[in-house]
PDB file of C-alpha atoms in Angstrom:
ATOM      1  CA  ASN A  38      51.322 282.873 165.596  1.00 68.00           C
ATOM      2  CA  LYS A  39      51.391 279.122 165.186  1.00 68.00           C
ATOM      3  CA  PRO A  40      48.566 277.478 163.260  1.00 65.00           C
ATOM      4  CA  PRO A  41      46.274 275.288 165.370  1.00 66.00           C
ATOM      5  CA  PRO A  42      47.192 271.615 165.508  1.00 58.00           C
ATOM      6  CA  PRO A  43      45.541 269.388 162.948  1.00 59.00           C
ATOM      7  CA  PRO A  44      42.276 267.873 164.143  1.00 83.00           C
ATOM      8  CA  ALA A  45      43.612 264.387 163.493  1.00 91.00           C
ATOM      9  CA  VAL A  46      46.745 262.408 162.752  1.00 91.00           C
ATOM     10  CA  VAL A  47      47.763 263.100 159.164  1.00 89.00           C
ATOM     11  CA  VAL A  48      50.364 261.608 156.862  1.00 90.00           C
ATOM     12  CA  THR A  49      52.339 264.509 155.426  1.00 88.00           C
ATOM     13  CA  PRO A  50      54.338 263.974 152.226  1.00 87.00           C
ATOM     14  CA  ALA A  51      58.030 264.627 152.890  1.00 80.00           C
ATOM     15  CA  ALA A  52      58.253 267.461 150.329  1.00 80.00           C
ATOM     16  CA  ASP A  53      55.349 269.283 152.033  1.00 86.00           C
ATOM     17  CA  PHE A  54      56.931 268.838 155.448  1.00 83.00           C
ATOM     18  CA  TRP A  55      60.295 270.194 154.314  1.00 80.00           C
ATOM     19  CA  ARG A  56      58.653 273.155 152.584  1.00 81.00           C
ATOM     20  CA  ARG A  57      56.614 274.078 155.684  1.00 82.00           C
ATOM     21  CA  ALA A  58      59.591 273.615 157.997  1.00 77.00           C
ATOM     22  CA  SER A  59      62.182 275.444 155.915  1.00 73.00           C
ATOM     23  CA  HIS A  60      62.404 278.365 158.364  1.00 77.00           C
ATOM     24  CA  ALA A  61      62.261 276.345 161.601  1.00 77.00           C
ATOM     25  CA  THR A  62      65.031 274.872 163.693  1.00 80.00           C
ATOM     26  CA  LEU A  63      64.786 271.149 163.073  1.00 80.00           C
ATOM     27  CA  TYR A  64      66.357 268.174 164.752  1.00 81.00           C
ATOM     28  CA  ALA A  65      67.107 264.786 163.260  1.00 81.00           C
ATOM     29  CA  GLY A  66      66.709 261.801 165.538  1.00 83.00           C
ATOM     30  CA  ARG A  67      68.801 258.736 164.822  1.00 86.00           C
ATOM     31  CA  LEU A  68      67.841 255.469 166.493  1.00 90.00           C
ATOM     32  CA  VAL A  69      70.673 254.028 168.582  1.00 91.00           C
ATOM     33  CA  GLY A  70      71.436 250.335 168.291  1.00 90.00           C
ATOM     34  CA  ALA A  71      70.468 247.574 165.912  1.00 93.00           C
ATOM     35  CA  ARG A  72      67.344 246.650 167.901  1.00 91.00           C
ATOM     36  CA  MET A  73      65.885 250.161 167.703  1.00 91.00           C
ATOM     37  CA  ARG A  74      66.720 250.517 164.005  1.00 91.00           C
ATOM     38  CA  ALA A  75      65.068 247.142 163.334  1.00 95.00           C
ATOM     39  CA  LEU A  76      61.831 248.463 164.862  1.00 95.00           C
ATOM     40  CA  GLY A  77      61.704 251.493 162.544  1.00 92.00           C
ATOM     41  CA  ALA A  78      59.695 250.006 159.668  1.00 94.00           C
ATOM     42  CA  ALA A  79      57.098 248.369 161.943  1.00 96.00           C
ATOM     43  CA  ALA A  80      56.798 251.564 164.011  1.00 96.00           C
ATOM     44  CA  THR A  81      56.304 253.612 160.845  1.00 94.00           C
ATOM     45  CA  GLN A  82      53.582 251.212 159.719  1.00 96.00           C
ATOM     46  CA  ALA A  83      51.844 251.353 163.127  1.00 97.00           C
ATOM     47  CA  ALA A  84      51.974 255.164 163.161  1.00 95.00           C
ATOM     48  CA  SER A  85      50.777 255.516 159.560  1.00 95.00           C
ATOM     49  CA  ALA A  86      47.787 253.287 160.320  1.00 96.00           C
ATOM     50  CA  GLN A  87      46.620 255.922 162.819  1.00 95.00           C
ATOM     51  CA  ALA A  88      45.881 258.513 160.109  1.00 94.00           C
ATOM     52  CA  GLY A  89      42.533 260.048 160.965  1.00 93.00           C
ATOM     53  CA  THR A  90      42.776 259.303 164.701  1.00 94.00           C
ATOM     54  CA  PRO A  91      41.879 262.449 166.687  1.00 92.00           C
ATOM     55  CA  TYR A  92      44.669 264.794 167.768  1.00 89.00           C
ATOM     56  CA  ALA A  93      45.074 264.878 171.563  1.00 89.00           C
ATOM     57  CA  SER A  94      45.031 268.621 172.164  1.00 85.00           C
ATOM     58  CA  ASP A  95      44.563 267.773 175.863  1.00 85.00           C
ATOM     59  CA  PHE A  96      47.569 265.384 175.776  1.00 83.00           C
ATOM     60  CA  GLU A  97      45.357 262.414 176.653  1.00 83.00           C
ATOM     61  CA  PRO A  98      47.320 259.158 176.371  1.00 83.00           C
ATOM     62  CA  PRO A  99      47.007 256.889 173.316  1.00 88.00           C
ATOM     63  CA  PRO A 100      45.475 255.016 171.601  1.00 89.00           C
ATOM     64  CA  ALA A 101      42.137 256.909 171.414  1.00 91.00           C
ATOM     65  CA  LYS A 102      43.993 260.162 170.610  1.00 92.00           C
ATOM     66  CA  PHE A 103      47.577 261.106 169.800  1.00 92.00           C
ATOM     67  CA  TYR A 104      49.867 264.104 169.986  1.00 87.00           C
ATOM     68  CA  CYS A 105      53.229 264.258 168.231  1.00 84.00           C
ATOM     69  CA  SER A 106      55.552 262.432 170.599  1.00 86.00           C
ATOM     70  CA  SER A 107      52.871 260.117 171.987  1.00 89.00           C
ATOM     71  CA  LEU A 108      52.359 258.736 168.468  1.00 93.00           C
ATOM     72  CA  VAL A 109      56.100 258.071 168.128  1.00 91.00           C
ATOM     73  CA  GLU A 110      56.359 256.414 171.532  1.00 90.00           C
ATOM     74  CA  TRP A 111      53.169 254.366 171.025  1.00 92.00           C
ATOM     75  CA  ALA A 112      54.182 253.182 167.530  1.00 95.00           C
ATOM     76  CA  PHE A 113      57.597 251.995 168.700  1.00 94.00           C
ATOM     77  CA  GLY A 114      55.943 250.293 171.674  1.00 92.00           C
ATOM     78  CA  VAL A 115      53.583 248.455 169.319  1.00 96.00           C
ATOM     79  CA  ALA A 116      56.524 247.438 167.114  1.00 96.00           C
ATOM     80  CA  ALA A 117      58.476 246.153 170.115  1.00 94.00           C
ATOM     81  CA  GLY A 118      55.534 244.630 171.984  1.00 94.00           C
ATOM     82  CA  GLU A 119      56.454 246.801 174.998  1.00 88.00           C
ATOM     83  CA  LYS A 120      54.884 249.847 176.640  1.00 82.00           C
ATOM     84  CA  SER A 121      57.890 252.065 175.996  1.00 80.00           C
ATOM     85  CA  VAL A 122      61.223 251.526 174.331  1.00 87.00           C
ATOM     86  CA  PHE A 123      62.442 255.030 175.109  1.00 86.00           C
ATOM     87  CA  LEU A 124      62.702 254.663 178.897  1.00 80.00           C
ATOM     88  CA  PRO A 125      64.287 251.964 181.032  1.00 76.00           C
ATOM     89  CA  PRO A 126      61.722 249.406 182.322  1.00 76.00           C
ATOM     90  CA  GLY A 127      59.632 250.637 185.226  1.00 75.00           C
ATOM     91  CA  LEU A 128      60.265 254.338 184.659  1.00 75.00           C
ATOM     92  CA  THR A 129      57.609 256.811 183.555  1.00 76.00           C
ATOM     93  CA  PHE A 130      57.893 260.345 182.293  1.00 73.00           C
ATOM     94  CA  LYS A 131      55.885 262.854 184.323  1.00 76.00           C
ATOM     95  CA  LEU A 132      54.293 265.452 182.121  1.00 76.00           C
ATOM     96  CA  LEU A 133      55.715 268.862 182.965  1.00 75.00           C
ATOM     97  CA  PHE A 134      53.575 271.919 182.492  1.00 80.00           C
ATOM     98  CA  GLU A 135      56.105 274.749 182.341  1.00 78.00           C
ATOM     99  CA  PRO A 136      55.628 277.665 182.235  1.00 84.00           C
ATOM    100  CA  LEU A 137      52.701 277.026 184.550  1.00 87.00           C
ATOM    101  CA  GLY A 138      50.711 280.146 183.621  1.00 90.00           C
ATOM    102  CA  PHE A 139      50.729 279.228 179.934  1.00 90.00           C
ATOM    103  CA  TRP A 140      49.423 275.720 180.611  1.00 87.00           C
ATOM    104  CA  GLU A 141      46.763 276.908 183.052  1.00 91.00           C
ATOM    105  CA  ARG A 142      45.418 279.258 180.348  1.00 92.00           C
ATOM    106  CA  TYR A 143      45.719 276.529 177.725  1.00 89.00           C
ATOM    107  CA  TYR A 144      43.648 274.013 179.709  1.00 90.00           C
ATOM    108  CA  HIS A 145      41.201 276.738 180.774  1.00 92.00           C
ATOM    109  CA  GLY A 146      40.614 277.315 177.039  1.00 92.00           C
ATOM    110  CA  LEU A 147      39.751 273.602 176.752  1.00 90.00           C
ATOM    111  CA  ASN A 148      37.389 273.940 179.728  1.00 93.00           C
ATOM    112  CA  GLN A 149      39.550 271.468 181.643  1.00 90.00           C
ATOM    113  CA  SER A 150      41.641 271.531 184.781  1.00 90.00           C
ATOM    114  CA  LEU A 151      45.393 271.244 184.476  1.00 88.00           C
ATOM    115  CA  PRO A 152      46.284 267.537 184.955  1.00 85.00           C
ATOM    116  CA  VAL A 153      48.333 266.762 188.044  1.00 82.00           C
ATOM    117  CA  ASN A 154      50.809 263.888 188.501  1.00 80.00           C
ATOM    118  CA  VAL A 155      50.194 262.313 185.107  1.00 79.00           C
ATOM    119  CA  SER A 156      52.724 260.539 182.987  1.00 76.00           C
ATOM    120  CA  GLY A 157      52.968 260.431 179.250  1.00 76.00           C
ATOM    121  CA  SER A 158      55.342 261.482 176.548  1.00 76.00           C
ATOM    122  CA  ASN A 159      56.687 264.679 175.150  1.00 73.00           C
ATOM    123  CA  PRO A 160      59.572 265.713 172.915  1.00 74.00           C
ATOM    124  CA  THR A 161      61.800 266.109 175.991  1.00 72.00           C
ATOM    125  CA  LEU A 162      61.397 262.397 176.747  1.00 73.00           C
ATOM    126  CA  LEU A 163      62.604 261.531 173.274  1.00 79.00           C
ATOM    127  CA  LEU A 164      65.367 264.144 173.402  1.00 77.00           C
ATOM    128  CA  HIS A 165      66.852 262.624 176.560  1.00 79.00           C
ATOM    129  CA  SER A 166      66.245 258.976 175.710  1.00 85.00           C
ATOM    130  CA  PRO A 167      69.358 256.827 175.343  1.00 87.00           C
ATOM    131  CA  ALA A 168      67.565 255.142 172.417  1.00 89.00           C
ATOM    132  CA  VAL A 169      67.769 258.246 170.198  1.00 89.00           C
ATOM    133  CA  ARG A 170      70.649 260.539 169.259  1.00 90.00           C
ATOM    134  CA  PHE A 171      69.659 263.995 168.045  1.00 87.00           C
ATOM    135  CA  THR A 172      71.496 266.485 165.892  1.00 86.00           C
ATOM    136  CA  THR A 173      70.441 269.930 164.736  1.00 86.00           C
ATOM    137  CA  LEU A 174      69.776 270.149 161.030  1.00 78.00           C
ATOM    138  CA  ARG A 175      71.511 272.995 159.248  1.00 72.00           C
ATOM    139  CA  PRO A 176      69.468 275.232 156.915  1.00 64.00           C
ATOM    140  CA  GLU A 177      71.286 273.728 153.935  1.00 69.00           C
ATOM    141  CA  ASP A 178      70.154 270.237 155.075  1.00 67.00           C
ATOM    142  CA  VAL A 179      66.551 271.417 154.981  1.00 62.00           C
ATOM    143  CA  VAL A 180      66.920 273.166 151.624  1.00 62.00           C
ATOM    144  CA  ALA A 181      68.518 270.050 150.147  1.00 64.00           C
ATOM    145  CA  ASN A 182      65.305 268.141 150.866  1.00 59.00           C
ATOM    146  CA  LEU A 183      62.946 270.646 149.181  1.00 55.00           C
TER     147      LEU A 183
END
């Protein structure tokens, strides 16, 4: 069983993250292009400033609440002065609720209806973005950071 998500955005020290994630499959995202890499420090600062902001367990869009990938997308957008740097202009990412039964039960547990035709962010958006190149980390990469 997975632990429940934190009730708010937290800043996790790298050593704690690596220790907790030592048995998981992890992916490293590398920003593609000089422009994206130049946004990294400002995006990190924008994201870190959100510590304490409520966690969006209902996947509500930022900035009142955040979930993992929405914080990343929002922070880079703030750094760039654009809504999204991970999608071409004018495109949105429709939130997908698959498998449907799981998400219906999940939202029922929140006493909410499953959202329909909403856009947002999720790890799949980042995974398929041309602005990020992902690689799988090997167990020895994780252990090296403990």
